[in-house]
PDB file of C-alpha atoms in Angstrom:
ATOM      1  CA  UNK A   9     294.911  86.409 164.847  1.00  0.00           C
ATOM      2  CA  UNK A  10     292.750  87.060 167.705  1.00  0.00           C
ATOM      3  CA  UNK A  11     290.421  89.584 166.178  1.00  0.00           C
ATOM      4  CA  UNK A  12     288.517  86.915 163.728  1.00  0.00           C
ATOM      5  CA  UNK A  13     284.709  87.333 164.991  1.00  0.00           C
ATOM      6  CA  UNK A  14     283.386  84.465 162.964  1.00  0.00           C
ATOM      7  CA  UNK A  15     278.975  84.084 162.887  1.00  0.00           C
ATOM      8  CA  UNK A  16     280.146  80.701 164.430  1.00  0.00           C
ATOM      9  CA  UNK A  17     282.314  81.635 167.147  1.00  0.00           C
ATOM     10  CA  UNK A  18     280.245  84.761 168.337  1.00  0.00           C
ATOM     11  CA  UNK A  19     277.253  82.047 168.169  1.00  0.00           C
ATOM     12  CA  UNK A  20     279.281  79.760 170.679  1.00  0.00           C
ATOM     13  CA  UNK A  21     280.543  83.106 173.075  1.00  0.00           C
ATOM     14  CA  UNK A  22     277.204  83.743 173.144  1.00  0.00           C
ATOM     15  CA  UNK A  23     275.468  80.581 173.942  1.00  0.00           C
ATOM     16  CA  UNK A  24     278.397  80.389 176.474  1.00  0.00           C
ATOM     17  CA  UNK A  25     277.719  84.127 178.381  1.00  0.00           C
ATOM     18  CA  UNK A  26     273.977  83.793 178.890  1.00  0.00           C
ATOM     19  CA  UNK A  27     272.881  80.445 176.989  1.00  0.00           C
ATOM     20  CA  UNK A  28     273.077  77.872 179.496  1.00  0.00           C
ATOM     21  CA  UNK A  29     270.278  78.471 181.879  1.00  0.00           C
ATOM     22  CA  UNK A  30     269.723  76.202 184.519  1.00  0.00           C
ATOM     23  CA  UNK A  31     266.368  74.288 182.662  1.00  0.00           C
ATOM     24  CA  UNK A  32     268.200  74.118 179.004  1.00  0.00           C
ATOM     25  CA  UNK A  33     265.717  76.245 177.350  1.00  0.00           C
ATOM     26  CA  UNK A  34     266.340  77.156 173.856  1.00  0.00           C
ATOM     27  CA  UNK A  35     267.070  80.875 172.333  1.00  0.00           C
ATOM     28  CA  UNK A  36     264.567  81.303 169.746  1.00  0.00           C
ATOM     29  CA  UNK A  37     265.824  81.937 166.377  1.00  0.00           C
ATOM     30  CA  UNK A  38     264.604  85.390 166.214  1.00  0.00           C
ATOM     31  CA  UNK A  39     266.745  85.855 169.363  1.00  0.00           C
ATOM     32  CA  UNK A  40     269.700  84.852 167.951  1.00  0.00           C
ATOM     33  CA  UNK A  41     268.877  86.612 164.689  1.00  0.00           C
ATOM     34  CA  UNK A  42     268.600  90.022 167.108  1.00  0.00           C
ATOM     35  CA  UNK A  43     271.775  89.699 169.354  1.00  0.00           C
ATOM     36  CA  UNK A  44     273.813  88.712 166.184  1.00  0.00           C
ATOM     37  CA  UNK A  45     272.398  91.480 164.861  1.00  0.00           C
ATOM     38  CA  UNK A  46     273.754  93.892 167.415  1.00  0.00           C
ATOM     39  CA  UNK A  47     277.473  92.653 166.602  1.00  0.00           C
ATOM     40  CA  UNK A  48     276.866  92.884 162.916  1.00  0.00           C
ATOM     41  CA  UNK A  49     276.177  90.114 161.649  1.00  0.00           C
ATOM     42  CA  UNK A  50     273.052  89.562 159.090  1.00  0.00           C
ATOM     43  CA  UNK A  51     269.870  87.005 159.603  1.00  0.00           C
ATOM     44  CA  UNK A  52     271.235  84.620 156.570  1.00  0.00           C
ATOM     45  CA  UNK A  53     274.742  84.217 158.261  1.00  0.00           C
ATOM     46  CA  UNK A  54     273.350  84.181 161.843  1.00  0.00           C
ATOM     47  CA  UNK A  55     270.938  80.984 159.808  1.00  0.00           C
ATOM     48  CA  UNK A  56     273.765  79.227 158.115  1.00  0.00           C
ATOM     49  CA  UNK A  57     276.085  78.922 161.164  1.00  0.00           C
ATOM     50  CA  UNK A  58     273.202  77.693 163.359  1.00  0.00           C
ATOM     51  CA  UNK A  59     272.718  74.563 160.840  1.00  0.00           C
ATOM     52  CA  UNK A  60     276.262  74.284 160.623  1.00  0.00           C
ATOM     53  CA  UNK A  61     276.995  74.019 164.620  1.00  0.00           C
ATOM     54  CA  UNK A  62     273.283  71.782 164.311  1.00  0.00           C
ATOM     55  CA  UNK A  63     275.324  69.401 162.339  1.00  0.00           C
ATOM     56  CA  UNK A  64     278.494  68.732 164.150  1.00  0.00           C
ATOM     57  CA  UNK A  65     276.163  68.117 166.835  1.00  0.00           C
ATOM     58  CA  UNK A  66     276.269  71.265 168.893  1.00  0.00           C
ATOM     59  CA  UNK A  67     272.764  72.560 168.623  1.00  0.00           C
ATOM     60  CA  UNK A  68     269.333  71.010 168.824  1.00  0.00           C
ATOM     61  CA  UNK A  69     266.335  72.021 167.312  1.00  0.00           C
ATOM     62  CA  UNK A  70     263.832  72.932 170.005  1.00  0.00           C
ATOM     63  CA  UNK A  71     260.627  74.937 170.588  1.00  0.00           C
ATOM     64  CA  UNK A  72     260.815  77.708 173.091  1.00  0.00           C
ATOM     65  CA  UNK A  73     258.205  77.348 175.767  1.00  0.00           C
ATOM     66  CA  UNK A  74     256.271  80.106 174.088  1.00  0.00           C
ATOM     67  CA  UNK A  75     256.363  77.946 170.691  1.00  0.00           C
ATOM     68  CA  UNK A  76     258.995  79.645 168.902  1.00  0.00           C
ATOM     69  CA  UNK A  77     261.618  77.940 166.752  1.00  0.00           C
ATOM     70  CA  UNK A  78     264.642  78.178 168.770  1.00  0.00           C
ATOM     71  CA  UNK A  79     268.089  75.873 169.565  1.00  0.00           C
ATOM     72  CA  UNK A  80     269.281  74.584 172.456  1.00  0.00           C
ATOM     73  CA  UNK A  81     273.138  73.169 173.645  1.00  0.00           C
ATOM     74  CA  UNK A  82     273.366  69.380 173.494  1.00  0.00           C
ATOM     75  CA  UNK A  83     275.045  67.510 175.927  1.00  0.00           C
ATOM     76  CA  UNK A  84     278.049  67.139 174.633  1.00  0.00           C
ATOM     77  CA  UNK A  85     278.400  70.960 173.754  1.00  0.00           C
ATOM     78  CA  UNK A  86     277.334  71.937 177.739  1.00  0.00           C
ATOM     79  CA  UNK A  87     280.503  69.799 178.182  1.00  0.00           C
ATOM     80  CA  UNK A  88     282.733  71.499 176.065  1.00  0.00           C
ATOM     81  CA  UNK A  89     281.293  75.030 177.441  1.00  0.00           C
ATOM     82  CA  UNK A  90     281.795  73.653 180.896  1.00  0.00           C
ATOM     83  CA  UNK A  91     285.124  72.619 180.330  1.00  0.00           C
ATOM     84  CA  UNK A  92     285.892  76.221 178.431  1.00  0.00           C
ATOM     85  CA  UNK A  93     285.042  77.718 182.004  1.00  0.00           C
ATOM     86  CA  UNK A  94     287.967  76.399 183.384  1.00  0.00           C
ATOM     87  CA  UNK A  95     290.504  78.029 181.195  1.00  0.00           C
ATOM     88  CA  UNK A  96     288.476  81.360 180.738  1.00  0.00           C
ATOM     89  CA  UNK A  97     288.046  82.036 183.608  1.00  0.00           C
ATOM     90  CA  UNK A  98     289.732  80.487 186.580  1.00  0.00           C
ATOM     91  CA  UNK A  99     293.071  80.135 185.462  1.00  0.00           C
ATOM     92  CA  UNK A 100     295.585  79.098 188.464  1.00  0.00           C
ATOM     93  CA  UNK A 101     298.998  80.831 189.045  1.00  0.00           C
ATOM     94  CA  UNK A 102     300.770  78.589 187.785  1.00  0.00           C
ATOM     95  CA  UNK A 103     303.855  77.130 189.664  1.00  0.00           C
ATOM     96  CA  UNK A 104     307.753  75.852 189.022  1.00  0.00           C
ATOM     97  CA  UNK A 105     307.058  73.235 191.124  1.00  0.00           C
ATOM     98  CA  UNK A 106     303.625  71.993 189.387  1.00  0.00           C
ATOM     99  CA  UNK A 107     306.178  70.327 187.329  1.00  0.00           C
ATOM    100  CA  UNK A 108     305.034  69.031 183.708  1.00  0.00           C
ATOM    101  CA  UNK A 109     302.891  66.463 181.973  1.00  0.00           C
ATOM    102  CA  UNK A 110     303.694  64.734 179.228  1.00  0.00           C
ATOM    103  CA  UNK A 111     301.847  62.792 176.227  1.00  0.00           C
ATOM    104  CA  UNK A 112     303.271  59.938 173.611  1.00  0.00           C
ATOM    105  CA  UNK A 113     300.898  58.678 171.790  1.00  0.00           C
ATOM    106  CA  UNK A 114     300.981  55.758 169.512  1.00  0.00           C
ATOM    107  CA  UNK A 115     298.593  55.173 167.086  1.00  0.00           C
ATOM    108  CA  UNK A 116     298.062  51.674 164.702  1.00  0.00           C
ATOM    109  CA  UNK A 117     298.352  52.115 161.080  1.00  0.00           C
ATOM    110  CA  UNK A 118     294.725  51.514 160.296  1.00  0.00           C
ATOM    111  CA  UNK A 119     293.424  54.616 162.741  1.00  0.00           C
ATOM    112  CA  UNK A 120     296.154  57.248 161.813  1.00  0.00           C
ATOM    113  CA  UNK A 121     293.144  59.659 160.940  1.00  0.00           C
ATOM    114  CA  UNK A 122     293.534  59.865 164.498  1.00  0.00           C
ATOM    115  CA  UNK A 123     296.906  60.945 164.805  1.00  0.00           C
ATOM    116  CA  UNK A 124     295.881  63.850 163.425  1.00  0.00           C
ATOM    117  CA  UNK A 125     293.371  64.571 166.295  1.00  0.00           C
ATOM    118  CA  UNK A 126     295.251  64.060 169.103  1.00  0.00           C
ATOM    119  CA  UNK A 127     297.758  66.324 167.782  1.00  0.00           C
ATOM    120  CA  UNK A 128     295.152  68.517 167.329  1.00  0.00           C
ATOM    121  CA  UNK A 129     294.029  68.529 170.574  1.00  0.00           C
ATOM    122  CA  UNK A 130     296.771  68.381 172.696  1.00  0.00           C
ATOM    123  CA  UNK A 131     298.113  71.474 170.575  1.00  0.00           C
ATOM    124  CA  UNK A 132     294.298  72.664 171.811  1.00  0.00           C
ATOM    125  CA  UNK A 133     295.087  72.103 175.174  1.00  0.00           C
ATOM    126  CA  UNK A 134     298.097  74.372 175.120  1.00  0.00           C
ATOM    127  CA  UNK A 135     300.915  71.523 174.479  1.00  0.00           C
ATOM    128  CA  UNK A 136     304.221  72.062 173.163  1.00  0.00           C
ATOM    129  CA  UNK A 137     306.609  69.542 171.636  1.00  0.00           C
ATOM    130  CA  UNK A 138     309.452  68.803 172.807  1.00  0.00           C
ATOM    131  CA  UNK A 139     310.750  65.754 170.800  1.00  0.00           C
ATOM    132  CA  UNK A 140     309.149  63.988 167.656  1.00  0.00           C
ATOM    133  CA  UNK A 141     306.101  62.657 169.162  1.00  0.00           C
ATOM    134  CA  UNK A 142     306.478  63.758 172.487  1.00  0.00           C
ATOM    135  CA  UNK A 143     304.127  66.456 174.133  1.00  0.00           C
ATOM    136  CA  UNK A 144     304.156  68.471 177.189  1.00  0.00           C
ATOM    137  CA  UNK A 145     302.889  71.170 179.006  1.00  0.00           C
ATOM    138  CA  UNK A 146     302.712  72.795 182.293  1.00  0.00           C
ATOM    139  CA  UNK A 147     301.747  70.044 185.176  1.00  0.00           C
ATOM    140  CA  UNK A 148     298.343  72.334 185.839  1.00  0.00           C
ATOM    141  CA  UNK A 149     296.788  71.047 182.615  1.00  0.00           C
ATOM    142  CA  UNK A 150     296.979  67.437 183.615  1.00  0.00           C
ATOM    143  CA  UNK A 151     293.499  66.806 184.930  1.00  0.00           C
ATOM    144  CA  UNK A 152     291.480  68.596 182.095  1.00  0.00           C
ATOM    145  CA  UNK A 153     294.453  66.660 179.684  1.00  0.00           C
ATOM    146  CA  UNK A 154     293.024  63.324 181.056  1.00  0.00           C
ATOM    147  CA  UNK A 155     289.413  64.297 181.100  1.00  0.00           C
ATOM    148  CA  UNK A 156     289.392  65.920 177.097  1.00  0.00           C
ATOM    149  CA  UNK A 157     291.557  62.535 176.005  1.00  0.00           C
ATOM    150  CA  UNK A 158     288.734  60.673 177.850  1.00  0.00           C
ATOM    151  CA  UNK A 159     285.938  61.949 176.664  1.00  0.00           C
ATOM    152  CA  UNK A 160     286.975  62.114 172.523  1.00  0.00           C
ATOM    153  CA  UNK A 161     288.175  58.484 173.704  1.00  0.00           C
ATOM    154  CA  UNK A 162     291.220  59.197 172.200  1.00  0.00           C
ATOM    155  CA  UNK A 163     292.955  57.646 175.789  1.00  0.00           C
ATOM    156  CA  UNK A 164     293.531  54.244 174.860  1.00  0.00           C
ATOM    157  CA  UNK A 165     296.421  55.225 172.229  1.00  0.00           C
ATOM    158  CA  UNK A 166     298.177  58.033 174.890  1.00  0.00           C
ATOM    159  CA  UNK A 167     300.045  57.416 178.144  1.00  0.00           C
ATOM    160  CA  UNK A 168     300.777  60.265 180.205  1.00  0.00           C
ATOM    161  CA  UNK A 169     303.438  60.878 182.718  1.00  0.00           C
ATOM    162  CA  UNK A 170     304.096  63.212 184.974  1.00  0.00           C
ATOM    163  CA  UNK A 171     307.680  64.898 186.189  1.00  0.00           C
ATOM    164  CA  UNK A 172     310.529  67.440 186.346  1.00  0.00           C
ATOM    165  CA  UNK A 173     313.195  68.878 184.034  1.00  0.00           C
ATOM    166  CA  UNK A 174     316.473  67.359 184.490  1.00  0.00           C
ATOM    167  CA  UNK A 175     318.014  68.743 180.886  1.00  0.00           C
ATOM    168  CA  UNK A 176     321.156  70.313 180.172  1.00  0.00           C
ATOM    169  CA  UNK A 177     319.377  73.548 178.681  1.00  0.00           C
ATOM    170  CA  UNK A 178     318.352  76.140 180.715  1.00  0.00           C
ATOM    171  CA  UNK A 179     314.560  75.586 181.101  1.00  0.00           C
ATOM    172  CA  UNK A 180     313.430  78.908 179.879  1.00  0.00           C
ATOM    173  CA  UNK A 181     315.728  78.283 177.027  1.00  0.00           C
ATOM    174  CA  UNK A 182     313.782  74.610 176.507  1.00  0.00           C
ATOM    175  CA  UNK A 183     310.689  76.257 177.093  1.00  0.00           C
ATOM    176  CA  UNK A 184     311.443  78.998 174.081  1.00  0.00           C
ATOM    177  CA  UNK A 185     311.931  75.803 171.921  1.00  0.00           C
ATOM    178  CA  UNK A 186     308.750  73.488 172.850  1.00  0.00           C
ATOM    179  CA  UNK A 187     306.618  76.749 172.586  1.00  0.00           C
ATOM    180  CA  UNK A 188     306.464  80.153 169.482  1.00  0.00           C
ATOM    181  CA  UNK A 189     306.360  82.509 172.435  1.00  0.00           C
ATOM    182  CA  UNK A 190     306.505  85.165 170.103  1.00  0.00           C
ATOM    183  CA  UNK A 191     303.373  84.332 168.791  1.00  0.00           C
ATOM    184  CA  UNK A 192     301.424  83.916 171.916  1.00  0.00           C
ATOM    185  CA  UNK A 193     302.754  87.250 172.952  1.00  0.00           C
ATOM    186  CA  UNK A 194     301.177  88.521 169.579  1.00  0.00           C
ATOM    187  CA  UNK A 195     297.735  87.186 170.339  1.00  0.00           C
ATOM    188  CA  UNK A 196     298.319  89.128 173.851  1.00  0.00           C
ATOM    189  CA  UNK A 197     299.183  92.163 172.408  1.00  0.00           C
ATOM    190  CA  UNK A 198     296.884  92.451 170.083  1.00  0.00           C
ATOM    191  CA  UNK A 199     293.890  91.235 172.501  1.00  0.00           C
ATOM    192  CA  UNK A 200     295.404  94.575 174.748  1.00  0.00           C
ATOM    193  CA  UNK A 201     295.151  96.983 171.617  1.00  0.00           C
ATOM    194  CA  UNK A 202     291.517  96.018 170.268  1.00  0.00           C
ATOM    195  CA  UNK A 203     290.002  95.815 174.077  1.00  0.00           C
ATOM    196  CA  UNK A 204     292.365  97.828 176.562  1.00  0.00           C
ATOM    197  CA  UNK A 205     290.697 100.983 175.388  1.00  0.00           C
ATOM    198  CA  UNK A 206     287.251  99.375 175.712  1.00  0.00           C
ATOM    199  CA  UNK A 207     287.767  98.859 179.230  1.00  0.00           C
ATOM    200  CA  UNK A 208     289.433 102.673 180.091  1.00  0.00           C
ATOM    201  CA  UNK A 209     286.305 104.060 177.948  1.00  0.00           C
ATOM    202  CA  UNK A 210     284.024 101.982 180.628  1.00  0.00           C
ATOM    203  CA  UNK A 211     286.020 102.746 183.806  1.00  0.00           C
ATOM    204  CA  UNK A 212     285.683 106.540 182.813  1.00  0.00           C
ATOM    205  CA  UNK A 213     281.478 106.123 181.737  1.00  0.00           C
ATOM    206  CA  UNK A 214     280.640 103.293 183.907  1.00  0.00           C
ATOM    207  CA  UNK A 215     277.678 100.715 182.900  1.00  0.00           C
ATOM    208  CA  UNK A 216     275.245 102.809 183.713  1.00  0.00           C
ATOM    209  CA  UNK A 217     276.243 105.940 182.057  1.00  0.00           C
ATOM    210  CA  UNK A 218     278.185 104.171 178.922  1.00  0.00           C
ATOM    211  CA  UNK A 219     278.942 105.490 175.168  1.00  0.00           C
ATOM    212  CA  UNK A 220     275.903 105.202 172.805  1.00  0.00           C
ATOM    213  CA  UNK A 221     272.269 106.028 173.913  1.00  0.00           C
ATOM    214  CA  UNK A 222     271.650 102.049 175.457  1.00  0.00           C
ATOM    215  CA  UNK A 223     274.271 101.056 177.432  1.00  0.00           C
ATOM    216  CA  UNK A 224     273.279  97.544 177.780  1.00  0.00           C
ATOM    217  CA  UNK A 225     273.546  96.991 174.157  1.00  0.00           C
ATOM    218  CA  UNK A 226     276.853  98.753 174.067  1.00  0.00           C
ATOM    219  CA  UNK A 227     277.782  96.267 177.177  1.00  0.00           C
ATOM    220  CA  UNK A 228     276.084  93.365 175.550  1.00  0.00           C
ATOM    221  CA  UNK A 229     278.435  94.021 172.096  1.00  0.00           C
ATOM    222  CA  UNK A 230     281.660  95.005 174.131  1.00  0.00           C
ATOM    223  CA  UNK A 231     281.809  92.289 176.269  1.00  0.00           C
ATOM    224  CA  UNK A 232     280.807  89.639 173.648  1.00  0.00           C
ATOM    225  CA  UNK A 233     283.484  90.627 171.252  1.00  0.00           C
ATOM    226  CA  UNK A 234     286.385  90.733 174.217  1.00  0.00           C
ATOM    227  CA  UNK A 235     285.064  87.668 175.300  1.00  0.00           C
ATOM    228  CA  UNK A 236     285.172  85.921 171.847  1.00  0.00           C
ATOM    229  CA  UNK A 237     288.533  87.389 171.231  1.00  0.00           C
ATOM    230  CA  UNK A 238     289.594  86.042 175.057  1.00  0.00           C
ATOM    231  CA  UNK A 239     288.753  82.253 174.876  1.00  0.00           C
ATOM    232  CA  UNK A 240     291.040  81.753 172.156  1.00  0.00           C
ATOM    233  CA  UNK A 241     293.721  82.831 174.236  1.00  0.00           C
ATOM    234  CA  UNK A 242     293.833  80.592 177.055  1.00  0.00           C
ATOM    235  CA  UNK A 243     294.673  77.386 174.926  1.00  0.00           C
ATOM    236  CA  UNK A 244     296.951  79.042 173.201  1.00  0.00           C
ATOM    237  CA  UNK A 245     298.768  79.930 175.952  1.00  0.00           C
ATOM    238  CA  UNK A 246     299.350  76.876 178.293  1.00  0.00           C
ATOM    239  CA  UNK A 247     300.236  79.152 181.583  1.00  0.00           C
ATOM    240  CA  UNK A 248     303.914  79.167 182.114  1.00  0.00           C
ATOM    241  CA  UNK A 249     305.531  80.020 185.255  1.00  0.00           C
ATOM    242  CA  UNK A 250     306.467  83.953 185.006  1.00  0.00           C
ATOM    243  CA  UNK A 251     309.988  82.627 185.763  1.00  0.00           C
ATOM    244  CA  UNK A 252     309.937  81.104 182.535  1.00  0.00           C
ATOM    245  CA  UNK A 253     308.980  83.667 180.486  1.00  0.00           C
ATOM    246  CA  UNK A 254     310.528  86.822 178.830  1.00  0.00           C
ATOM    247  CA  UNK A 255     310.745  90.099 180.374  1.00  0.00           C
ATOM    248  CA  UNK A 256     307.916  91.893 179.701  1.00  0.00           C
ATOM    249  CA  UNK A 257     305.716  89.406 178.905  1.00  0.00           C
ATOM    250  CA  UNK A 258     302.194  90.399 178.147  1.00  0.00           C
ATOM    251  CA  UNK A 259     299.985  88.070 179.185  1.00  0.00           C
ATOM    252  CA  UNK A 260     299.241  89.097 182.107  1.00  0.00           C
ATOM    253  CA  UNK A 261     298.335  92.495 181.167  1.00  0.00           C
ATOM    254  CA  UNK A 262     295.785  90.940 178.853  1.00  0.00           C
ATOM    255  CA  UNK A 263     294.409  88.609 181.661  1.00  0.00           C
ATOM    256  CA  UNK A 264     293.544  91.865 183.570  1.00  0.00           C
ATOM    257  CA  UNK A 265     292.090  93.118 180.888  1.00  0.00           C
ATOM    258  CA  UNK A 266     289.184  90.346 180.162  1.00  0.00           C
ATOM    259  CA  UNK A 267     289.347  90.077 184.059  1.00  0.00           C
ATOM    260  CA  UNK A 268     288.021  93.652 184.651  1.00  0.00           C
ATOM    261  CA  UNK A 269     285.790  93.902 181.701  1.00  0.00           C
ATOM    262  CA  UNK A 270     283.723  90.184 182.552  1.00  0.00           C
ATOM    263  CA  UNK A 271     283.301  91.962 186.040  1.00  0.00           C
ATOM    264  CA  UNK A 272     282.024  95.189 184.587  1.00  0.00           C
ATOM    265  CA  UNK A 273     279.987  94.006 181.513  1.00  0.00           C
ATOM    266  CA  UNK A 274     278.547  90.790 182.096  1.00  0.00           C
ATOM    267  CA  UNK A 275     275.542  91.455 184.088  1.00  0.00           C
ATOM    268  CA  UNK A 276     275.446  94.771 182.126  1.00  0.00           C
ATOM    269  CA  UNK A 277     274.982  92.984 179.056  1.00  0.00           C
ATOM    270  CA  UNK A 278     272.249  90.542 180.331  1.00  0.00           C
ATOM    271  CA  UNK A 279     270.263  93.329 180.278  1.00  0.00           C
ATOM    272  CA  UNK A 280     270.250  93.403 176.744  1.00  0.00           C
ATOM    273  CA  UNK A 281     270.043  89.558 176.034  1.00  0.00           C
ATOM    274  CA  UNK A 282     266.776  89.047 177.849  1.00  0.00           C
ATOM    275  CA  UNK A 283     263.749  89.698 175.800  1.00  0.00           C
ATOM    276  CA  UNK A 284     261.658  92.754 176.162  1.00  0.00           C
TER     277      UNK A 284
END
C-alpha cells in the first residue's frame, strides 16, 4: 500500500526534501520534533525512529552550530538519498530498444544469508523474474544495478548481462509474467486518489493563496506526504516501455501528478522548514 506514512519514512522524505544542505549541518531535534509534528506525528515517535535510523547507521549525532542536539545524514545515507534522486525524479522514457539486463547470482552455501539480500535488492531495484534464479529488468536500470550491487558489495556473487528478447511469447505477454502489473497499477491508482485532488485544490488556490490560514505549512505537509507516498513507487515500478504495458495504464498519470506538485510545493514548503 502506498499510503503507509511511517515516523521512519516521513523522517527519511524529509531529510531527503530539505536535509542535505550543502555543509551537512544537522536538524536539531526540536526541528524534527516540530516538522513531524505538522504531519502528525508525536515527540516520542519522532525520538524512537531517530535512534532507530541512528542505529542502522543512517543518522549521526551532531550539535547544530547554535549548540543544539540535532542529527545529521552519514555518508552512506547521502548515498542512498543521492541515488533515490535518480528514480524520483529524473526518470528516462524508457525505450524498446534499451533492451534488458539481466542478474544470476550464485551464492556459496556458507553466505546464503546473502541470497536473501540480493533478492531483496534487485526486487528493490524494480527486477522481475523470469526463470528460477534469473532476474531482469528494463536495460535503463543497468548502471544504478551495477553501482547498488557495488556498493552493498554484493557484486562478486552476480554477473550481469545485457540483451534482447528472442522468446516465443509475445513480450508483453512475458512481461505480464516476470512482473504483478496489477499490483503496480494499484500503487498508481491509489497514489492518483490520495494526491490527485491535492494538486487540483493547489492549481485552483495557488501557493500563495492555499487552504488553511499558513500556506507554507499546508505546502510543507502536502508535499511531504505525496512525496513519501511517491518514492516508493519508482522501484516498484521498473519503467516499462508503454508498448509493453496494458491499455490504460496508470502510471503515467501518477508521474504527472508528483511531477506538478514537486514543482508547485517544494520551494513553498521550504518556507515552513526553515526556522523562524
Amino acid at each position: 500500500m502506498v499510503e503507509q506514512h511511517t515516523p521512519r519514512s516521513l523522517i527519511v522524505t524529509l531529510y531527503g526534501a530539505y536535509g542535505r544542505t550543502p555543509d551537512g549541518a544537522p536538524l536539531a531535534v526540536a526541528e524534527l520534533v516540530r516538522l513531524l509534528g505538522a504531519l502528525g506525528v508525536d515527540a516520542p515517535s519522532v525520538r524512537s525512529s531517530v535512534s532507530r535510523l541512528k542505529r542502522r547507521g543512517l543518522l549521526i549525532a551532531e550539535r547544530t552550530p547554535e549548540g543544539a542536539a540535532g542529527y545529521a545524514l552519514s555518508a552512506d545515507a547521502r548515498q542512498l538519498l543521492d541515488d533515490g534522486d535518480r528514480r524520483i525524479y529524473g526518470r528516462p522514457v524508457p525505450r524498446l530498444s534499451d533492451g534488458w539486463v539481466l542478474a544470476v547470482f550464485s551464492v556459496p552455501e556458507a553466505e546464503r544469508h546473502k541470497r536473501h539480500q540480493l533478492r531483496s535488492r534487485l526486487a528493490r531495484l524494480g527486477f522481475g523474474t523470469a526463470a528460477p534464479g534469473v532476474w531482469i529488468a528494463p536495460g535503463h536500470l543497468y548502471e544504478e544495478t551495477r553501482h547498488a550491487l557495488e556498493r552493498l558489495r554484493l557484486d562478486p556473487y552476480v554477473d550481469l548481462f545485457r540483451g534482447e528478447y528472442l522468446g516465443f511469447a509475445a513480450t508483453a505477454e512475458a512481461v505480464g509474467r516476470w512482473w504483478d502489473l496489477g499490483e503496480i497499477a494499484t500503487l498508481h491508482t491509489e497514489f492518483l486518489k490520495a494526491h490527485e485532488p491535492v494538486l487540483r485544490r493547489w492549481e485552483a488556490h495557488g501557493p500563495q493563496d492555499g487552504p488553511g490560514a499558513d500556506s507554507a505549512e499546508d505546502a510543507y505537509r502536502d508535499y511531504l506526504l505525496a512525496l513519501d507516498s511517491w518514492r516508493q513507487l519508482p522501484y516498484a515500478d521498473p519503467g516499462l516501455p508503454v508498448e509493453l504495458l496494458p491499455r490504460g495504464w496508470p502510471g503515467g498519470r501518477s508521474a504527472k501528478v508528483f511531477t506538478a506538485l514537486h514543482a508547485q510545493l517544494r520551494e513553498a514548503g521550504a518556507e515552513f522548514v526553515r526556522p523562524a
